[in-house]
PDB file of N, CA and C in Angstrom:
ATOM      1  N   MET A   5       7.672 -18.536   1.152  1.00 59.00           N
ATOM      2  CA  MET A   5       7.871 -16.967   1.899  1.00 59.00           C
ATOM      3  C   MET A   5       8.783 -16.409   2.965  1.00 59.00           C
ATOM      4  N   LYS A   6       9.732 -17.642   3.226  1.00 67.00           N
ATOM      5  CA  LYS A   6      11.136 -16.800   4.059  1.00 67.00           C
ATOM      6  C   LYS A   6      11.381 -15.558   3.141  1.00 67.00           C
ATOM      7  N   ASN A   7      12.203 -14.749   4.183  1.00 86.00           N
ATOM      8  CA  ASN A   7      12.278 -13.120   3.189  1.00 86.00           C
ATOM      9  C   ASN A   7      11.401 -11.935   2.389  1.00 86.00           C
ATOM     10  N   GLN A   8      10.412 -12.178   2.509  1.00 96.00           N
ATOM     11  CA  GLN A   8       9.471 -11.464   1.690  1.00 96.00           C
ATOM     12  C   GLN A   8       8.787 -10.738   3.520  1.00 96.00           C
ATOM     13  N   ALA A   9       8.346  -9.459   2.514  1.00 98.00           N
ATOM     14  CA  ALA A   9       7.777  -7.834   4.241  1.00 98.00           C
ATOM     15  C   ALA A   9       6.577  -8.171   3.586  1.00 98.00           C
ATOM     16  N   ILE A  10       6.049  -7.084   4.838  1.00 98.00           N
ATOM     17  CA  ILE A  10       4.728  -6.984   4.929  1.00 98.00           C
ATOM     18  C   ILE A  10       5.620  -4.925   4.234  1.00 98.00           C
ATOM     19  N   GLU A  11       4.618  -4.067   4.248  1.00 98.00           N
ATOM     20  CA  GLU A  11       4.126  -2.760   3.539  1.00 98.00           C
ATOM     21  C   GLU A  11       2.971  -2.753   4.060  1.00 98.00           C
ATOM     22  N   LEU A  12       3.277  -2.247   5.018  1.00 98.00           N
ATOM     23  CA  LEU A  12       0.991  -1.335   5.616  1.00 98.00           C
ATOM     24  C   LEU A  12       1.622   0.228   5.852  1.00 98.00           C
ATOM     25  N   THR A  13       0.201   0.530   4.901  1.00 97.00           N
ATOM     26  CA  THR A  13       0.309   1.994   5.385  1.00 97.00           C
ATOM     27  C   THR A  13      -0.981   2.096   6.416  1.00 97.00           C
ATOM     28  N   THR A  14      -1.036   2.602   7.036  1.00 97.00           N
ATOM     29  CA  THR A  14      -2.356   3.517   7.843  1.00 97.00           C
ATOM     30  C   THR A  14      -2.540   5.485   7.954  1.00 97.00           C
ATOM     31  N   PHE A  15      -3.736   5.535   7.241  1.00 97.00           N
ATOM     32  CA  PHE A  15      -4.022   7.125   7.093  1.00 97.00           C
ATOM     33  C   PHE A  15      -6.073   6.603   6.935  1.00 97.00           C
ATOM     34  N   LYS A  16      -5.677   8.252   7.038  1.00 97.00           N
ATOM     35  CA  LYS A  16      -7.738   8.812   7.144  1.00 97.00           C
ATOM     36  C   LYS A  16      -7.796   9.484   5.854  1.00 97.00           C
ATOM     37  N   LEU A  17      -9.124   9.526   5.750  1.00 96.00           N
ATOM     38  CA  LEU A  17      -9.416   9.589   4.209  1.00 96.00           C
ATOM     39  C   LEU A  17     -10.045  11.405   4.466  1.00 96.00           C
ATOM     40  N   ASN A  18      -9.826  12.343   3.279  1.00 94.00           N
ATOM     41  CA  ASN A  18     -10.011  13.669   3.422  1.00 94.00           C
ATOM     42  C   ASN A  18     -11.713  13.634   2.908  1.00 94.00           C
ATOM     43  N   GLY A  19     -12.119  13.317   4.611  1.00 92.00           N
ATOM     44  CA  GLY A  19     -14.146  13.444   4.186  1.00 92.00           C
ATOM     45  C   GLY A  19     -14.086  12.202   2.400  1.00 92.00           C
ATOM     46  N   PHE A  20     -13.598  11.155   2.716  1.00 94.00           N
ATOM     47  CA  PHE A  20     -14.294  10.385   1.103  1.00 94.00           C
ATOM     48  C   PHE A  20     -14.720   9.234   2.234  1.00 94.00           C
ATOM     49  N   THR A  21     -15.068   8.585   1.094  1.00 94.00           N
ATOM     50  CA  THR A  21     -15.201   7.267   1.533  1.00 94.00           C
ATOM     51  C   THR A  21     -14.401   6.142   1.168  1.00 94.00           C
ATOM     52  N   ILE A  22     -14.629   4.668   1.602  1.00 94.00           N
ATOM     53  CA  ILE A  22     -13.646   3.870   1.156  1.00 94.00           C
ATOM     54  C   ILE A  22     -13.700   3.027  -0.493  1.00 94.00           C
ATOM     55  N   GLU A  23     -14.884   3.685  -0.731  1.00 95.00           N
ATOM     56  CA  GLU A  23     -15.643   2.865  -2.155  1.00 95.00           C
ATOM     57  C   GLU A  23     -15.162   3.921  -2.246  1.00 95.00           C
ATOM     58  N   GLN A  24     -15.011   5.140  -2.379  1.00 96.00           N
ATOM     59  CA  GLN A  24     -14.617   6.162  -3.206  1.00 96.00           C
ATOM     60  C   GLN A  24     -12.830   6.008  -3.878  1.00 96.00           C
ATOM     61  N   PHE A  25     -12.372   5.682  -2.856  1.00 96.00           N
ATOM     62  CA  PHE A  25     -10.630   6.059  -2.391  1.00 96.00           C
ATOM     63  C   PHE A  25      -9.812   4.496  -3.362  1.00 96.00           C
ATOM     64  N   ILE A  26     -11.039   3.776  -2.875  1.00 97.00           N
ATOM     65  CA  ILE A  26     -10.278   2.615  -3.625  1.00 97.00           C
ATOM     66  C   ILE A  26     -10.633   2.135  -5.683  1.00 97.00           C
ATOM     67  N   ALA A  27     -11.702   2.432  -5.627  1.00 97.00           N
ATOM     68  CA  ALA A  27     -11.809   3.436  -7.429  1.00 97.00           C
ATOM     69  C   ALA A  27     -10.685   4.249  -7.278  1.00 97.00           C
ATOM     70  N   ALA A  28     -10.579   4.938  -7.248  1.00 97.00           N
ATOM     71  CA  ALA A  28      -9.991   5.824  -7.471  1.00 97.00           C
ATOM     72  C   ALA A  28      -8.159   5.552  -7.225  1.00 97.00           C
ATOM     73  N   ASN A  29      -7.785   4.316  -6.454  1.00 97.00           N
ATOM     74  CA  ASN A  29      -6.749   3.388  -6.805  1.00 97.00           C
ATOM     75  C   ASN A  29      -6.813   2.964  -8.357  1.00 97.00           C
ATOM     76  N   LYS A  30      -7.223   3.336  -9.710  1.00 97.00           N
ATOM     77  CA  LYS A  30      -7.051   2.152 -10.524  1.00 97.00           C
ATOM     78  C   LYS A  30      -5.337   1.436 -10.957  1.00 97.00           C
ATOM     79  N   GLU A  31      -5.209   3.010 -11.159  1.00 97.00           N
ATOM     80  CA  GLU A  31      -3.438   3.637 -11.351  1.00 97.00           C
ATOM     81  C   GLU A  31      -2.707   3.228 -11.196  1.00 97.00           C
ATOM     82  N   VAL A  32      -2.494   3.325  -9.623  1.00 97.00           N
ATOM     83  CA  VAL A  32      -2.221   2.401  -8.463  1.00 97.00           C
ATOM     84  C   VAL A  32      -1.915   1.255  -8.496  1.00 97.00           C
ATOM     85  N   ASP A  33      -3.283   0.293  -8.995  1.00 98.00           N
ATOM     86  CA  ASP A  33      -3.693  -0.718  -8.504  1.00 98.00           C
ATOM     87  C   ASP A  33      -2.304  -1.305  -9.939  1.00 98.00           C
ATOM     88  N   GLU A  34      -2.311  -0.851 -11.299  1.00 98.00           N
ATOM     89  CA  GLU A  34      -1.367  -1.009 -12.043  1.00 98.00           C
ATOM     90  C   GLU A  34      -0.459  -0.762 -11.941  1.00 98.00           C
ATOM     91  N   PHE A  35       0.198  -0.072 -11.274  1.00 98.00           N
ATOM     92  CA  PHE A  35       1.670   0.907 -10.865  1.00 98.00           C
ATOM     93  C   PHE A  35       1.774  -1.027 -10.390  1.00 98.00           C
ATOM     94  N   LEU A  36       1.619  -1.303  -9.602  1.00 98.00           N
ATOM     95  CA  LEU A  36       2.193  -1.852  -8.314  1.00 98.00           C
ATOM     96  C   LEU A  36       2.684  -3.759  -9.026  1.00 98.00           C
ATOM     97  N   LYS A  37       1.643  -3.117 -10.276  1.00 98.00           N
ATOM     98  CA  LYS A  37       1.503  -5.035 -11.126  1.00 98.00           C
ATOM     99  C   LYS A  37       2.819  -5.188 -11.868  1.00 98.00           C
ATOM    100  N   ARG A  38       3.650  -3.621 -12.138  1.00 97.00           N
ATOM    101  CA  ARG A  38       4.221  -3.842 -12.454  1.00 97.00           C
ATOM    102  C   ARG A  38       5.588  -4.094 -12.049  1.00 97.00           C
ATOM    103  N   GLN A  39       5.703  -4.648 -10.864  1.00 97.00           N
ATOM    104  CA  GLN A  39       6.571  -3.036  -9.704  1.00 97.00           C
ATOM    105  C   GLN A  39       7.188  -5.134  -9.784  1.00 97.00           C
ATOM    106  N   GLU A  40       8.645  -4.998  -9.526  1.00 97.00           N
ATOM    107  CA  GLU A  40       9.554  -6.564  -9.671  1.00 97.00           C
ATOM    108  C   GLU A  40       9.342  -6.601  -7.454  1.00 97.00           C
ATOM    109  N   GLY A  41       8.940  -7.889  -7.066  1.00 98.00           N
ATOM    110  CA  GLY A  41       8.609  -8.173  -6.454  1.00 98.00           C
ATOM    111  C   GLY A  41       6.845  -8.264  -5.697  1.00 98.00           C
ATOM    112  N   PHE A  42       6.664  -7.595  -6.788  1.00 98.00           N
ATOM    113  CA  PHE A  42       4.744  -7.196  -5.853  1.00 98.00           C
ATOM    114  C   PHE A  42       4.505  -8.907  -6.210  1.00 98.00           C
ATOM    115  N   ARG A  43       3.827  -8.753  -4.731  1.00 98.00           N
ATOM    116  CA  ARG A  43       2.187 -10.057  -5.009  1.00 98.00           C
ATOM    117  C   ARG A  43       1.146 -10.004  -4.327  1.00 98.00           C
ATOM    118  N   SER A  44       1.159  -8.654  -3.942  1.00 98.00           N
ATOM    119  CA  SER A  44       0.168  -8.480  -3.500  1.00 98.00           C
ATOM    120  C   SER A  44      -0.494  -7.329  -2.363  1.00 98.00           C
ATOM    121  N   ARG A  45      -2.448  -6.701  -2.423  1.00 98.00           N
ATOM    122  CA  ARG A  45      -2.152  -5.561  -1.959  1.00 98.00           C
ATOM    123  C   ARG A  45      -3.775  -5.461  -1.431  1.00 98.00           C
ATOM    124  N   SER A  46      -4.218  -5.010  -0.185  1.00 98.00           N
ATOM    125  CA  SER A  46      -4.885  -5.319   0.507  1.00 98.00           C
ATOM    126  C   SER A  46      -5.319  -4.151   0.645  1.00 98.00           C
ATOM    127  N   ILE A  47      -6.829  -3.981   0.614  1.00 98.00           N
ATOM    128  CA  ILE A  47      -7.046  -2.400   1.448  1.00 98.00           C
ATOM    129  C   ILE A  47      -8.086  -2.506   2.243  1.00 98.00           C
ATOM    130  N   LEU A  48      -8.808  -2.003   3.711  1.00 96.00           N
ATOM    131  CA  LEU A  48      -9.298  -2.524   4.926  1.00 96.00           C
ATOM    132  C   LEU A  48      -9.231  -1.556   5.360  1.00 96.00           C
ATOM    133  N   GLU A  49     -10.710  -1.054   6.051  1.00 94.00           N
ATOM    134  CA  GLU A  49     -11.481  -0.166   6.979  1.00 94.00           C
ATOM    135  C   GLU A  49     -11.561  -0.516   7.900  1.00 94.00           C
ATOM    136  N   LEU A  50     -10.213  -0.665   9.030  1.00 87.00           N
ATOM    137  CA  LEU A  50     -10.665  -0.758  10.213  1.00 87.00           C
ATOM    138  C   LEU A  50     -11.288  -0.004  10.781  1.00 87.00           C
ATOM    139  N   LYS A  51     -12.011   1.277  10.882  1.00 82.00           N
ATOM    140  CA  LYS A  51     -12.655   1.562  11.754  1.00 82.00           C
ATOM    141  C   LYS A  51     -13.066   2.519  10.491  1.00 82.00           C
ATOM    142  N   GLN A  52     -14.547   3.647  11.139  1.00 79.00           N
ATOM    143  CA  GLN A  52     -14.348   4.819   9.987  1.00 79.00           C
ATOM    144  C   GLN A  52     -14.184   5.890   9.696  1.00 79.00           C
ATOM    145  N   GLY A  53     -13.198   5.478   8.762  1.00 79.00           N
ATOM    146  CA  GLY A  53     -12.591   6.963   8.156  1.00 79.00           C
ATOM    147  C   GLY A  53     -10.895   5.945   8.180  1.00 79.00           C
ATOM    148  N   VAL A  54     -10.948   5.656   8.443  1.00 93.00           N
ATOM    149  CA  VAL A  54      -8.750   5.130   9.435  1.00 93.00           C
ATOM    150  C   VAL A  54      -8.153   3.419   8.517  1.00 93.00           C
ATOM    151  N   VAL A  55      -8.287   4.257   7.387  1.00 97.00           N
ATOM    152  CA  VAL A  55      -7.283   2.906   6.598  1.00 97.00           C
ATOM    153  C   VAL A  55      -5.777   2.256   6.408  1.00 97.00           C
ATOM    154  N   TYR A  56      -6.399   0.227   5.852  1.00 97.00           N
ATOM    155  CA  TYR A  56      -4.886  -0.467   6.205  1.00 97.00           C
ATOM    156  C   TYR A  56      -4.891  -0.181   5.257  1.00 97.00           C
ATOM    157  N   ASP A  57      -3.723   0.068   4.142  1.00 98.00           N
ATOM    158  CA  ASP A  57      -3.222  -0.667   2.636  1.00 98.00           C
ATOM    159  C   ASP A  57      -1.773  -1.555   2.647  1.00 98.00           C
ATOM    160  N   MET A  58      -2.167  -3.065   3.088  1.00 98.00           N
ATOM    161  CA  MET A  58      -1.176  -4.046   3.451  1.00 98.00           C
ATOM    162  C   MET A  58      -0.878  -4.254   1.659  1.00 98.00           C
ATOM    163  N   LEU A  59       0.822  -4.083   1.699  1.00 98.00           N
ATOM    164  CA  LEU A  59       0.835  -5.386   0.304  1.00 98.00           C
ATOM    165  C   LEU A  59       1.849  -5.888   0.939  1.00 98.00           C
ATOM    166  N   ILE A  60       1.525  -6.644   0.326  1.00 98.00           N
ATOM    167  CA  ILE A  60       3.246  -8.277   0.110  1.00 98.00           C
ATOM    168  C   ILE A  60       4.037  -8.212  -0.024  1.00 98.00           C
ATOM    169  N   TRP A  61       5.643  -7.842  -0.406  1.00 98.00           N
ATOM    170  CA  TRP A  61       6.483  -7.975  -1.133  1.00 98.00           C
ATOM    171  C   TRP A  61       7.375  -9.104  -1.567  1.00 98.00           C
ATOM    172  N   ASP A  62       8.377  -9.298  -2.256  1.00 98.00           N
ATOM    173  CA  ASP A  62       9.904 -10.488  -2.795  1.00 98.00           C
ATOM    174  C   ASP A  62      10.018 -10.494  -1.219  1.00 98.00           C
ATOM    175  N   SER A  63       9.973  -8.738  -0.802  1.00 97.00           N
ATOM    176  CA  SER A  63      11.672  -8.642  -0.597  1.00 97.00           C
ATOM    177  C   SER A  63      10.777  -7.343   0.220  1.00 97.00           C
ATOM    178  N   LYS A  64      11.828  -6.749   0.685  1.00 97.00           N
ATOM    179  CA  LYS A  64      11.351  -5.305   1.921  1.00 97.00           C
ATOM    180  C   LYS A  64      12.005  -4.188   0.667  1.00 97.00           C
ATOM    181  N   GLU A  65      14.036  -4.949   0.054  1.00 97.00           N
ATOM    182  CA  GLU A  65      13.986  -3.655   0.069  1.00 97.00           C
ATOM    183  C   GLU A  65      13.614  -3.390  -1.702  1.00 97.00           C
ATOM    184  N   GLN A  66      12.403  -4.381  -1.887  1.00 97.00           N
ATOM    185  CA  GLN A  66      11.936  -4.190  -3.023  1.00 97.00           C
ATOM    186  C   GLN A  66      10.777  -3.170  -3.484  1.00 97.00           C
ATOM    187  N   GLY A  67       9.773  -3.572  -1.732  1.00 97.00           N
ATOM    188  CA  GLY A  67       8.555  -2.589  -2.047  1.00 97.00           C
ATOM    189  C   GLY A  67       9.245  -1.180  -1.625  1.00 97.00           C
ATOM    190  N   THR A  68      10.124  -1.178  -1.192  1.00 97.00           N
ATOM    191  CA  THR A  68      11.103   0.607  -0.436  1.00 97.00           C
ATOM    192  C   THR A  68      10.959   1.129  -1.541  1.00 97.00           C
ATOM    193  N   ALA A  69      11.663   0.372  -2.541  1.00 97.00           N
ATOM    194  CA  ALA A  69      12.337   1.239  -4.005  1.00 97.00           C
ATOM    195  C   ALA A  69      11.274   1.272  -4.648  1.00 97.00           C
ATOM    196  N   ALA A  70       9.596   0.781  -4.645  1.00 97.00           N
ATOM    197  CA  ALA A  70       8.212   0.501  -5.217  1.00 97.00           C
ATOM    198  C   ALA A  70       8.066   2.106  -4.985  1.00 97.00           C
ATOM    199  N   MET A  71       8.444   1.913  -3.653  1.00 96.00           N
ATOM    200  CA  MET A  71       7.553   2.928  -2.673  1.00 96.00           C
ATOM    201  C   MET A  71       7.713   4.065  -3.064  1.00 96.00           C
ATOM    202  N   HIS A  72       8.177   4.723  -3.057  1.00 96.00           N
ATOM    203  CA  HIS A  72       9.533   5.495  -4.329  1.00 96.00           C
ATOM    204  C   HIS A  72       9.467   5.851  -5.288  1.00 96.00           C
ATOM    205  N   GLN A  73       9.639   5.290  -6.002  1.00 97.00           N
ATOM    206  CA  GLN A  73       9.178   5.123  -7.134  1.00 97.00           C
ATOM    207  C   GLN A  73       7.718   5.672  -7.560  1.00 97.00           C
ATOM    208  N   LEU A  74       6.520   5.655  -6.851  1.00 96.00           N
ATOM    209  CA  LEU A  74       4.901   5.856  -7.333  1.00 96.00           C
ATOM    210  C   LEU A  74       5.669   6.588  -6.227  1.00 96.00           C
ATOM    211  N   MET A  75       6.480   6.967  -5.413  1.00 94.00           N
ATOM    212  CA  MET A  75       6.100   8.838  -4.841  1.00 94.00           C
ATOM    213  C   MET A  75       6.645   9.582  -6.433  1.00 94.00           C
ATOM    214  N   THR A  76       6.840   9.536  -7.290  1.00 96.00           N
ATOM    215  CA  THR A  76       7.584   9.835  -8.280  1.00 96.00           C
ATOM    216  C   THR A  76       6.718   9.438  -9.728  1.00 96.00           C
ATOM    217  N   GLU A  77       7.041   8.695 -10.376  1.00 96.00           N
ATOM    218  CA  GLU A  77       6.235   8.645 -11.033  1.00 96.00           C
ATOM    219  C   GLU A  77       4.779   8.854 -11.093  1.00 96.00           C
ATOM    220  N   LEU A  78       3.900   8.555 -10.009  1.00 96.00           N
ATOM    221  CA  LEU A  78       2.632   8.951  -9.678  1.00 96.00           C
ATOM    222  C   LEU A  78       1.582  10.545  -8.488  1.00 96.00           C
ATOM    223  N   SER A  79       2.971  11.993  -8.409  1.00 95.00           N
ATOM    224  CA  SER A  79       2.740  13.020  -7.468  1.00 95.00           C
ATOM    225  C   SER A  79       1.767  13.313  -8.527  1.00 95.00           C
ATOM    226  N   ASP A  80       1.474  12.910  -9.051  1.00 95.00           N
ATOM    227  CA  ASP A  80      -0.140  14.109  -9.169  1.00 95.00           C
ATOM    228  C   ASP A  80      -1.061  13.530  -9.780  1.00 95.00           C
ATOM    229  N   SER A  81      -1.091  11.949  -8.827  1.00 95.00           N
ATOM    230  CA  SER A  81      -1.636  10.931  -8.507  1.00 95.00           C
ATOM    231  C   SER A  81      -3.860  11.347  -7.675  1.00 95.00           C
ATOM    232  N   VAL A  82      -4.264  11.797  -7.664  1.00 95.00           N
ATOM    233  CA  VAL A  82      -6.323  11.871  -6.916  1.00 95.00           C
ATOM    234  C   VAL A  82      -5.601  11.662  -5.810  1.00 95.00           C
ATOM    235  N   VAL A  83      -5.370  10.134  -5.965  1.00 96.00           N
ATOM    236  CA  VAL A  83      -5.114   9.948  -4.520  1.00 96.00           C
ATOM    237  C   VAL A  83      -4.492  10.171  -3.322  1.00 96.00           C
ATOM    238  N   HIS A  84      -3.425  11.127  -3.962  1.00 95.00           N
ATOM    239  CA  HIS A  84      -2.271  11.861  -2.684  1.00 95.00           C
ATOM    240  C   HIS A  84      -3.077  12.981  -2.429  1.00 95.00           C
ATOM    241  N   ASP A  85      -4.818  13.653  -3.174  1.00 96.00           N
ATOM    242  CA  ASP A  85      -5.550  14.030  -2.047  1.00 96.00           C
ATOM    243  C   ASP A  85      -6.562  13.502  -1.078  1.00 96.00           C
ATOM    244  N   MET A  86      -6.946  13.247  -1.616  1.00 97.00           N
ATOM    245  CA  MET A  86      -7.925  12.091  -0.870  1.00 97.00           C
ATOM    246  C   MET A  86      -7.980  11.703   0.462  1.00 97.00           C
ATOM    247  N   ILE A  87      -6.097  12.113   0.698  1.00 97.00           N
ATOM    248  CA  ILE A  87      -5.243  11.240   1.902  1.00 97.00           C
ATOM    249  C   ILE A  87      -5.039  12.545   3.279  1.00 97.00           C
ATOM    250  N   ASP A  88      -5.420  12.536   4.217  1.00 97.00           N
ATOM    251  CA  ASP A  88      -5.234  12.991   4.754  1.00 97.00           C
ATOM    252  C   ASP A  88      -3.485  13.018   5.683  1.00 97.00           C
ATOM    253  N   GLN A  89      -2.635  13.676   4.877  1.00 96.00           N
ATOM    254  CA  GLN A  89      -1.123  13.580   4.584  1.00 96.00           C
ATOM    255  C   GLN A  89      -0.351  13.549   6.360  1.00 96.00           C
ATOM    256  N   SER A  90      -1.151  14.835   6.817  1.00 97.00           N
ATOM    257  CA  SER A  90      -1.085  14.326   8.711  1.00 97.00           C
ATOM    258  C   SER A  90      -0.833  13.192   9.702  1.00 97.00           C
ATOM    259  N   THR A  91      -1.649  11.897   8.751  1.00 97.00           N
ATOM    260  CA  THR A  91      -2.446  11.146   9.316  1.00 97.00           C
ATOM    261  C   THR A  91      -1.348   9.883   9.020  1.00 97.00           C
ATOM    262  N   VAL A  92      -0.319  10.143   8.003  1.00 97.00           N
ATOM    263  CA  VAL A  92      -0.120   8.159   6.826  1.00 97.00           C
ATOM    264  C   VAL A  92       0.829   8.158   8.257  1.00 97.00           C
ATOM    265  N   SER A  93       1.034   7.169   7.461  1.00 97.00           N
ATOM    266  CA  SER A  93       2.054   5.671   8.584  1.00 97.00           C
ATOM    267  C   SER A  93       2.480   5.203   8.434  1.00 97.00           C
ATOM    268  N   TRP A  94       4.194   4.792   7.187  1.00 97.00           N
ATOM    269  CA  TRP A  94       4.265   4.291   6.536  1.00 97.00           C
ATOM    270  C   TRP A  94       5.340   2.921   6.951  1.00 97.00           C
ATOM    271  N   ASN A  95       5.013   2.096   6.882  1.00 98.00           N
ATOM    272  CA  ASN A  95       6.421   0.435   7.777  1.00 98.00           C
ATOM    273  C   ASN A  95       6.458  -0.573   6.728  1.00 98.00           C
ATOM    274  N   ILE A  96       7.975  -0.946   6.797  1.00 98.00           N
ATOM    275  CA  ILE A  96       6.950  -1.740   6.307  1.00 98.00           C
ATOM    276  C   ILE A  96       8.864  -2.941   6.293  1.00 98.00           C
ATOM    277  N   ALA A  97       8.057  -4.686   6.308  1.00 97.00           N
ATOM    278  CA  ALA A  97       9.184  -5.789   7.690  1.00 97.00           C
ATOM    279  C   ALA A  97       9.861  -6.517   6.844  1.00 97.00           C
ATOM    280  N   THR A  98      10.399  -7.517   7.205  1.00 97.00           N
ATOM    281  CA  THR A  98      10.408  -8.660   6.206  1.00 97.00           C
ATOM    282  C   THR A  98       9.668  -9.420   7.571  1.00 97.00           C
ATOM    283  N   ILE A  99       9.081 -10.654   7.101  1.00 95.00           N
ATOM    284  CA  ILE A  99       8.281 -11.310   7.711  1.00 95.00           C
ATOM    285  C   ILE A  99       8.908 -12.567   8.273  1.00 95.00           C
ATOM    286  N   GLU A 100       9.510 -13.268   9.409  1.00 94.00           N
ATOM    287  CA  GLU A 100       9.862 -13.190  10.662  1.00 94.00           C
ATOM    288  C   GLU A 100       8.949 -14.899  11.064  1.00 94.00           C
ATOM    289  N   HIS A 101       7.918 -14.859  10.817  1.00 93.00           N
ATOM    290  CA  HIS A 101       7.144 -15.993  10.970  1.00 93.00           C
ATOM    291  C   HIS A 101       6.458 -15.779  10.290  1.00 93.00           C
ATOM    292  N   PHE A 102       5.520 -17.580   9.602  1.00 90.00           N
ATOM    293  CA  PHE A 102       4.435 -17.494   9.273  1.00 90.00           C
ATOM    294  C   PHE A 102       4.387 -19.136   9.117  1.00 90.00           C
ATOM    295  N   VAL A 103       2.639 -19.545   9.261  1.00 91.00           N
ATOM    296  CA  VAL A 103       2.743 -20.043   9.175  1.00 91.00           C
ATOM    297  C   VAL A 103       1.811 -20.712   8.182  1.00 91.00           C
ATOM    298  N   ASN A 104       0.503 -21.612   7.135  1.00 87.00           N
ATOM    299  CA  ASN A 104       0.370 -21.517   6.752  1.00 87.00           C
ATOM    300  C   ASN A 104      -0.294 -23.012   6.350  1.00 87.00           C
ATOM    301  N   LEU A 105      -1.099 -23.700   5.891  1.00 88.00           N
ATOM    302  CA  LEU A 105      -1.867 -24.600   5.337  1.00 88.00           C
ATOM    303  C   LEU A 105      -1.920 -25.593   5.437  1.00 88.00           C
TER     304      LEU A 105
END
């Protein structure tokens, strides 16, 4: 777990449901599975219309590189239109402390 990173993006949807958004993310999920260092992705709706998209990476550098590549390779994805771009907050940080069973 040391040096792994969490990528957390929050945003509001443009009148879509969380179910519609997740269904539209199939191509993004397939893209992520091919990226070096990708470990997992979780999407949740903390409150109505506010989405948290959390990814785990082997390193901050790999997650950042994948984000830039995604914005180029999937620039025409319908997913981008489903998001209110003015509300996007993208962050990635190295995990400093982790406790597991």
